[in-house]
């Protein structure tokens, strides 16, 4: 199950593994009163693994410069780097990062973060339906891929349903 939360709607993509590869067996629109409050009624009950995608508008970004490229070191220093930049401090967020590039022994890192309260609400909602997501990601951010730019983070991203399903499948395989 892949729950795709968009700005204006929520979709569920149900994948089944057949002959060693995944394929979409069903796509459903999910009713929701808010982006993080949605109903999973009518979906299969025997879900092994679930994923959730957040829209870009739910994410926050900062670009920081560090003198190293080691992902583990970056994860260690990221909370300290973000602490003064994030309202309420880094204890209130969940973050991840990607190295954008480097220049003069400095690595430019995109820190992507979201409020812990939002993640908690989404997880609580999923768990009320006995669904425990293995991963929370962003299809829209993933679709930027090679064409990534900071400017595109600020402008609306249009990803058609087939691209969304393909990206969801890529996330499942990752």
Short mmCIF file of N, CA, C and O in Angstrom, two decimals, residues 38-135:
data_model
loop_
_atom_site.label_atom_id
_atom_site.label_comp_id
_atom_site.label_asym_id
_atom_site.label_seq_id
_atom_site.Cartn_x
_atom_site.Cartn_y
_atom_site.Cartn_z
N UNK A 38 -7.38 10.80 7.26
CA UNK A 38 -8.00 10.15 6.11
C UNK A 38 -8.49 8.78 6.52
O UNK A 38 -8.07 8.20 7.51
N UNK A 39 -9.41 8.26 5.73
CA UNK A 39 -10.00 6.96 6.00
C UNK A 39 -9.35 5.90 5.11
O UNK A 39 -9.18 6.11 3.91
N UNK A 40 -9.02 4.77 5.70
CA UNK A 40 -8.49 3.65 4.92
C UNK A 40 -9.54 2.54 4.80
O UNK A 40 -9.23 1.43 4.41
N UNK A 41 -10.80 2.88 5.13
CA UNK A 41 -11.89 1.91 4.97
C UNK A 41 -11.98 1.51 3.50
O UNK A 41 -11.79 2.33 2.60
N UNK A 42 -12.26 0.27 3.26
CA UNK A 42 -12.41 -0.22 1.89
C UNK A 42 -11.12 -0.69 1.25
O UNK A 42 -11.14 -1.23 0.15
N UNK A 43 -10.01 -0.51 1.95
CA UNK A 43 -8.73 -1.01 1.43
C UNK A 43 -8.49 -2.41 1.99
O UNK A 43 -9.03 -2.77 3.04
N UNK A 44 -7.66 -3.21 1.32
CA UNK A 44 -7.39 -4.56 1.83
C UNK A 44 -6.86 -4.53 3.26
O UNK A 44 -6.14 -3.62 3.65
N UNK A 45 -7.22 -5.54 4.03
CA UNK A 45 -6.80 -5.63 5.43
C UNK A 45 -5.47 -6.37 5.60
O UNK A 45 -4.86 -6.31 6.64
N UNK A 46 -5.03 -7.08 4.59
CA UNK A 46 -3.82 -7.91 4.70
C UNK A 46 -2.60 -7.20 4.11
O UNK A 46 -1.86 -7.76 3.33
N UNK A 47 -2.38 -5.98 4.54
CA UNK A 47 -1.29 -5.17 4.01
C UNK A 47 -0.01 -5.51 4.75
O UNK A 47 0.06 -5.40 5.98
N UNK A 48 1.00 -5.95 4.00
CA UNK A 48 2.30 -6.29 4.60
C UNK A 48 3.10 -5.03 4.90
O UNK A 48 3.60 -4.85 6.00
N UNK A 49 3.23 -4.17 3.90
CA UNK A 49 4.08 -2.99 4.03
C UNK A 49 3.35 -1.78 3.46
O UNK A 49 2.72 -1.88 2.41
N UNK A 50 3.46 -0.67 4.16
CA UNK A 50 2.82 0.55 3.70
C UNK A 50 3.84 1.68 3.64
O UNK A 50 4.83 1.69 4.37
N UNK A 51 3.60 2.62 2.73
CA UNK A 51 4.44 3.79 2.55
C UNK A 51 3.52 4.99 2.48
O UNK A 51 2.37 4.88 2.06
N UNK A 52 4.04 6.15 2.87
CA UNK A 52 3.27 7.39 2.81
C UNK A 52 4.12 8.44 2.11
O UNK A 52 5.31 8.57 2.38
N UNK A 53 3.50 9.19 1.21
CA UNK A 53 4.17 10.29 0.53
C UNK A 53 3.53 11.60 0.94
O UNK A 53 2.31 11.74 0.94
N UNK A 54 4.38 12.58 1.29
CA UNK A 54 3.92 13.92 1.64
C UNK A 54 4.14 14.86 0.46
O UNK A 54 5.12 14.72 -0.28
N UNK A 55 3.26 15.84 0.30
CA UNK A 55 3.47 16.84 -0.76
C UNK A 55 4.60 17.80 -0.38
O UNK A 55 4.91 17.97 0.81
N UNK A 56 5.19 18.44 -1.37
CA UNK A 56 6.26 19.41 -1.10
C UNK A 56 5.81 20.49 -0.13
O UNK A 56 6.60 20.98 0.67
N UNK A 57 4.54 20.86 -0.20
CA UNK A 57 4.05 21.94 0.66
C UNK A 57 4.06 21.57 2.15
O UNK A 57 3.97 22.44 3.00
N UNK A 58 4.21 20.30 2.47
CA UNK A 58 4.30 19.88 3.88
C UNK A 58 5.73 19.87 4.39
O UNK A 58 5.97 19.68 5.57
N UNK A 59 6.68 20.03 3.47
CA UNK A 59 8.09 19.95 3.82
C UNK A 59 8.72 21.33 3.95
O UNK A 59 8.26 22.28 3.33
N UNK A 60 9.78 21.40 4.72
CA UNK A 60 10.57 22.61 4.86
C UNK A 60 11.99 22.29 4.43
O UNK A 60 12.42 21.14 4.50
N UNK A 61 12.74 23.33 4.03
CA UNK A 61 14.07 23.13 3.47
C UNK A 61 15.04 24.16 4.00
O UNK A 61 14.68 25.31 4.24
N UNK A 62 16.27 23.74 4.11
CA UNK A 62 17.39 24.64 4.37
C UNK A 62 18.58 24.07 3.64
O UNK A 62 18.75 22.85 3.56
N UNK A 63 19.41 24.93 3.12
CA UNK A 63 20.68 24.50 2.53
C UNK A 63 21.76 24.90 3.51
O UNK A 63 21.84 26.06 3.94
N UNK A 64 22.55 23.92 3.90
CA UNK A 64 23.65 24.19 4.82
C UNK A 64 24.95 23.74 4.16
O UNK A 64 24.95 22.87 3.27
N UNK A 65 26.04 24.33 4.57
CA UNK A 65 27.36 23.97 4.06
C UNK A 65 28.14 23.29 5.16
O UNK A 65 28.17 23.78 6.31
N UNK A 66 28.74 22.14 4.84
CA UNK A 66 29.56 21.40 5.79
C UNK A 66 30.88 21.04 5.12
O UNK A 66 30.96 20.94 3.89
N UNK A 67 31.93 20.80 5.92
CA UNK A 67 33.25 20.50 5.35
C UNK A 67 33.48 19.01 5.07
O UNK A 67 34.62 18.59 4.87
N UNK A 68 32.43 18.19 5.03
CA UNK A 68 32.58 16.76 4.80
C UNK A 68 31.37 16.22 4.06
O UNK A 68 30.31 16.84 4.04
N UNK A 69 31.51 15.04 3.46
CA UNK A 69 30.43 14.44 2.68
C UNK A 69 29.88 13.16 3.31
O UNK A 69 28.94 12.58 2.77
N UNK A 70 30.45 12.73 4.41
CA UNK A 70 30.01 11.51 5.08
C UNK A 70 28.57 11.67 5.58
O UNK A 70 28.28 12.54 6.41
N UNK A 71 27.65 10.83 5.08
CA UNK A 71 26.22 10.95 5.41
C UNK A 71 25.98 10.81 6.91
O UNK A 71 25.13 11.51 7.47
N UNK A 72 26.71 9.92 7.56
CA UNK A 72 26.52 9.72 8.99
C UNK A 72 26.93 10.97 9.79
O UNK A 72 26.23 11.38 10.71
N UNK A 73 28.04 11.58 9.40
CA UNK A 73 28.48 12.81 10.06
C UNK A 73 27.47 13.93 9.83
O UNK A 73 27.17 14.72 10.73
N UNK A 74 26.96 13.99 8.61
CA UNK A 74 25.96 15.02 8.30
C UNK A 74 24.73 14.83 9.18
O UNK A 74 24.20 15.79 9.74
N UNK A 75 24.28 13.60 9.33
CA UNK A 75 23.12 13.33 10.19
C UNK A 75 23.38 13.72 11.64
O UNK A 75 22.47 14.13 12.35
N UNK A 76 24.61 13.56 12.07
CA UNK A 76 24.97 13.93 13.44
C UNK A 76 24.95 15.45 13.65
O UNK A 76 24.50 15.93 14.70
N UNK A 77 25.43 16.21 12.68
CA UNK A 77 25.52 17.67 12.86
C UNK A 77 24.25 18.40 12.42
O UNK A 77 24.03 19.54 12.83
N UNK A 78 23.42 17.75 11.63
CA UNK A 78 22.22 18.41 11.11
C UNK A 78 21.33 19.01 12.21
O UNK A 78 20.93 20.18 12.09
N UNK A 79 21.04 18.30 13.29
CA UNK A 79 20.20 18.92 14.33
C UNK A 79 20.82 20.20 14.91
O UNK A 79 20.10 21.17 15.17
N UNK A 80 22.13 20.22 15.07
CA UNK A 80 22.80 21.41 15.60
C UNK A 80 22.74 22.56 14.60
O UNK A 80 22.54 23.71 14.97
N UNK A 81 22.91 22.24 13.32
CA UNK A 81 22.86 23.26 12.27
C UNK A 81 21.45 23.85 12.15
O UNK A 81 21.29 25.03 11.91
N UNK A 82 20.45 23.00 12.29
CA UNK A 82 19.06 23.44 12.11
C UNK A 82 18.48 24.08 13.37
O UNK A 82 17.50 24.82 13.29
N UNK A 83 19.07 23.81 14.51
CA UNK A 83 18.50 24.23 15.78
C UNK A 83 18.14 25.72 15.81
O UNK A 83 17.06 26.09 16.24
N UNK A 84 19.03 26.56 15.37
CA UNK A 84 18.77 28.00 15.38
C UNK A 84 17.91 28.48 14.22
O UNK A 84 17.42 29.61 14.23
N UNK A 85 17.70 27.64 13.22
CA UNK A 85 16.93 28.04 12.04
C UNK A 85 15.47 27.62 12.11
O UNK A 85 14.65 28.12 11.36
N UNK A 86 15.16 26.68 12.99
CA UNK A 86 13.82 26.11 13.05
C UNK A 86 13.09 26.62 14.28
O UNK A 86 13.61 26.53 15.40
N UNK A 87 11.91 27.16 14.07
CA UNK A 87 11.09 27.64 15.17
C UNK A 87 10.81 26.48 16.13
O UNK A 87 10.34 25.43 15.72
N UNK A 88 11.14 26.65 17.38
CA UNK A 88 10.95 25.58 18.37
C UNK A 88 12.14 24.66 18.49
O UNK A 88 12.17 23.80 19.35
N UNK A 89 13.12 24.81 17.62
CA UNK A 89 14.33 23.99 17.69
C UNK A 89 14.21 22.67 16.96
O UNK A 89 13.14 22.24 16.55
N UNK A 90 15.34 22.02 16.80
CA UNK A 90 15.40 20.78 16.01
C UNK A 90 14.74 19.60 16.71
O UNK A 90 14.49 18.57 16.07
N UNK A 91 14.41 19.73 17.99
CA UNK A 91 13.71 18.65 18.69
C UNK A 91 12.28 18.49 18.18
O UNK A 91 11.65 17.46 18.41
N UNK A 92 11.77 19.50 17.49
CA UNK A 92 10.38 19.50 17.02
C UNK A 92 10.21 18.99 15.60
O UNK A 92 9.11 19.00 15.06
N UNK A 93 11.31 18.53 14.98
CA UNK A 93 11.25 18.12 13.57
C UNK A 93 11.86 16.74 13.35
O UNK A 93 12.59 16.22 14.19
N UNK A 94 11.53 16.20 12.19
CA UNK A 94 12.17 14.99 11.67
C UNK A 94 12.83 15.44 10.37
O UNK A 94 12.21 16.14 9.56
N UNK A 95 14.10 15.07 10.18
CA UNK A 95 14.81 15.58 9.00
C UNK A 95 15.55 14.48 8.26
O UNK A 95 15.82 13.40 8.79
N UNK A 96 15.88 14.80 7.03
CA UNK A 96 16.75 13.98 6.21
C UNK A 96 17.53 14.95 5.34
O UNK A 96 17.30 16.16 5.37
N UNK A 97 18.46 14.43 4.57
CA UNK A 97 19.29 15.33 3.78
C UNK A 97 19.80 14.65 2.52
O UNK A 97 19.79 13.44 2.40
N UNK A 98 20.25 15.50 1.60
CA UNK A 98 20.89 15.04 0.38
C UNK A 98 21.98 16.06 0.03
O UNK A 98 21.79 17.26 0.21
N UNK A 99 23.11 15.56 -0.43
CA UNK A 99 24.20 16.44 -0.85
C UNK A 99 23.89 16.95 -2.25
O UNK A 99 23.67 16.16 -3.17
N UNK A 100 23.86 18.26 -2.39
CA UNK A 100 23.55 18.87 -3.69
C UNK A 100 24.77 19.03 -4.57
O UNK A 100 24.68 19.00 -5.79
N UNK A 101 25.93 19.23 -3.94
CA UNK A 101 27.16 19.46 -4.70
C UNK A 101 28.25 19.95 -3.76
O UNK A 101 28.07 19.98 -2.55
N UNK A 102 29.36 20.34 -4.35
CA UNK A 102 30.46 20.82 -3.52
C UNK A 102 31.24 21.89 -4.27
O UNK A 102 31.18 21.98 -5.50
N UNK A 103 31.98 22.68 -3.48
CA UNK A 103 32.89 23.68 -4.04
C UNK A 103 33.89 24.04 -2.95
O UNK A 103 33.50 24.23 -1.79
N UNK A 104 35.14 24.10 -3.31
CA UNK A 104 36.21 24.52 -2.39
C UNK A 104 36.14 23.81 -1.04
O UNK A 104 36.07 24.44 0.00
N UNK A 105 36.12 22.48 -1.07
CA UNK A 105 36.10 21.66 0.15
C UNK A 105 34.89 21.89 1.04
O UNK A 105 34.93 21.64 2.24
N UNK A 106 33.82 22.41 0.47
CA UNK A 106 32.56 22.61 1.19
C UNK A 106 31.47 21.85 0.45
O UNK A 106 31.37 21.92 -0.77
N UNK A 107 30.66 21.12 1.20
CA UNK A 107 29.57 20.35 0.61
C UNK A 107 28.25 21.05 0.92
O UNK A 107 27.99 21.41 2.07
N UNK A 108 27.46 21.25 -0.12
CA UNK A 108 26.17 21.92 0.00
C UNK A 108 25.11 20.83 0.23
O UNK A 108 24.94 19.94 -0.61
N UNK A 109 24.44 20.90 1.36
CA UNK A 109 23.51 19.87 1.78
C UNK A 109 22.10 20.45 1.86
O UNK A 109 21.89 21.49 2.49
N UNK A 110 21.17 19.77 1.22
CA UNK A 110 19.76 20.15 1.34
C UNK A 110 19.19 19.39 2.53
O UNK A 110 19.16 18.15 2.52
N UNK A 111 18.81 20.12 3.55
CA UNK A 111 18.13 19.53 4.70
C UNK A 111 16.63 19.65 4.47
O UNK A 111 16.13 20.75 4.21
N UNK A 112 15.95 18.53 4.51
CA UNK A 112 14.50 18.50 4.34
C UNK A 112 13.92 18.07 5.68
O UNK A 112 14.35 17.08 6.25
N UNK A 113 12.96 18.86 6.17
CA UNK A 113 12.41 18.50 7.47
C UNK A 113 10.91 18.78 7.53
O UNK A 113 10.35 19.53 6.74
N UNK A 114 10.29 18.12 8.49
CA UNK A 114 8.85 18.24 8.71
C UNK A 114 8.59 18.20 10.21
O UNK A 114 9.36 17.59 10.97
N UNK A 115 7.55 18.85 10.62
CA UNK A 115 7.18 18.92 12.03
C UNK A 115 6.83 17.53 12.56
O UNK A 115 6.07 16.79 11.93
N UNK A 116 7.37 17.17 13.72
CA UNK A 116 7.09 15.86 14.33
C UNK A 116 5.61 15.67 14.59
O UNK A 116 5.10 14.56 14.49
N UNK A 117 4.91 16.74 14.93
CA UNK A 117 3.47 16.63 15.22
C UNK A 117 2.70 16.16 13.99
O UNK A 117 1.77 15.35 14.11
N UNK A 118 3.07 16.64 12.81
CA UNK A 118 2.42 16.19 11.58
C UNK A 118 2.68 14.71 11.34
O UNK A 118 1.76 13.94 11.03
N UNK A 119 3.94 14.30 11.51
CA UNK A 119 4.28 12.88 11.33
C UNK A 119 3.52 12.03 12.35
O UNK A 119 2.96 10.98 12.01
N UNK A 120 3.46 12.48 13.58
CA UNK A 120 2.75 11.75 14.63
C UNK A 120 1.27 11.60 14.27
O UNK A 120 0.69 10.52 14.40
N UNK A 121 0.65 12.68 13.77
CA UNK A 121 -0.77 12.61 13.38
C UNK A 121 -0.99 11.61 12.25
O UNK A 121 -1.94 10.83 12.28
N UNK A 122 -0.11 11.62 11.26
CA UNK A 122 -0.24 10.69 10.14
C UNK A 122 -0.05 9.25 10.62
O UNK A 122 -0.83 8.36 10.26
N UNK A 123 0.97 9.02 11.43
CA UNK A 123 1.22 7.66 11.93
C UNK A 123 0.07 7.19 12.82
O UNK A 123 -0.36 6.03 12.71
N UNK A 124 -0.43 8.05 13.68
CA UNK A 124 -1.57 7.68 14.54
C UNK A 124 -2.79 7.33 13.70
O UNK A 124 -3.50 6.36 13.98
N UNK A 125 -3.03 8.13 12.67
CA UNK A 125 -4.17 7.85 11.78
C UNK A 125 -4.00 6.50 11.10
O UNK A 125 -4.92 5.69 11.06
N UNK A 126 -2.81 6.23 10.58
CA UNK A 126 -2.55 4.94 9.91
C UNK A 126 -2.70 3.78 10.89
O UNK A 126 -3.32 2.76 10.57
N UNK A 127 -2.14 3.94 12.07
CA UNK A 127 -2.19 2.86 13.08
C UNK A 127 -3.62 2.57 13.53
O UNK A 127 -3.93 1.44 13.91
N UNK A 128 -4.50 3.56 13.46
CA UNK A 128 -5.89 3.31 13.84
C UNK A 128 -6.55 2.34 12.86
O UNK A 128 -7.59 1.75 13.17
N UNK A 129 -5.94 2.15 11.69
CA UNK A 129 -6.41 1.18 10.70
C UNK A 129 -5.46 -0.03 10.64
O UNK A 129 -5.48 -0.78 9.67
N UNK A 130 -4.60 -0.17 11.64
CA UNK A 130 -3.62 -1.27 11.72
C UNK A 130 -2.64 -1.26 10.57
O UNK A 130 -2.23 -2.30 10.06
N UNK A 131 -2.28 -0.05 10.14
CA UNK A 131 -1.28 0.15 9.09
C UNK A 131 -0.10 0.87 9.73
O UNK A 131 -0.28 1.92 10.34
N UNK A 132 1.08 0.29 9.59
CA UNK A 132 2.29 0.88 10.17
C UNK A 132 3.27 1.17 9.04
O UNK A 132 3.99 0.27 8.58
N UNK A 133 3.31 2.42 8.54
CA UNK A 133 4.17 2.74 7.40
C UNK A 133 5.65 2.44 7.66
O UNK A 133 6.18 2.76 8.73
N UNK A 134 6.28 1.83 6.69
CA UNK A 134 7.71 1.52 6.76
C UNK A 134 8.53 2.75 6.39
O UNK A 134 9.70 2.87 6.78
N UNK A 135 7.91 3.67 5.65
CA UNK A 135 8.66 4.82 5.13
C UNK A 135 7.70 5.98 4.88
O UNK A 135 6.59 5.78 4.41
#
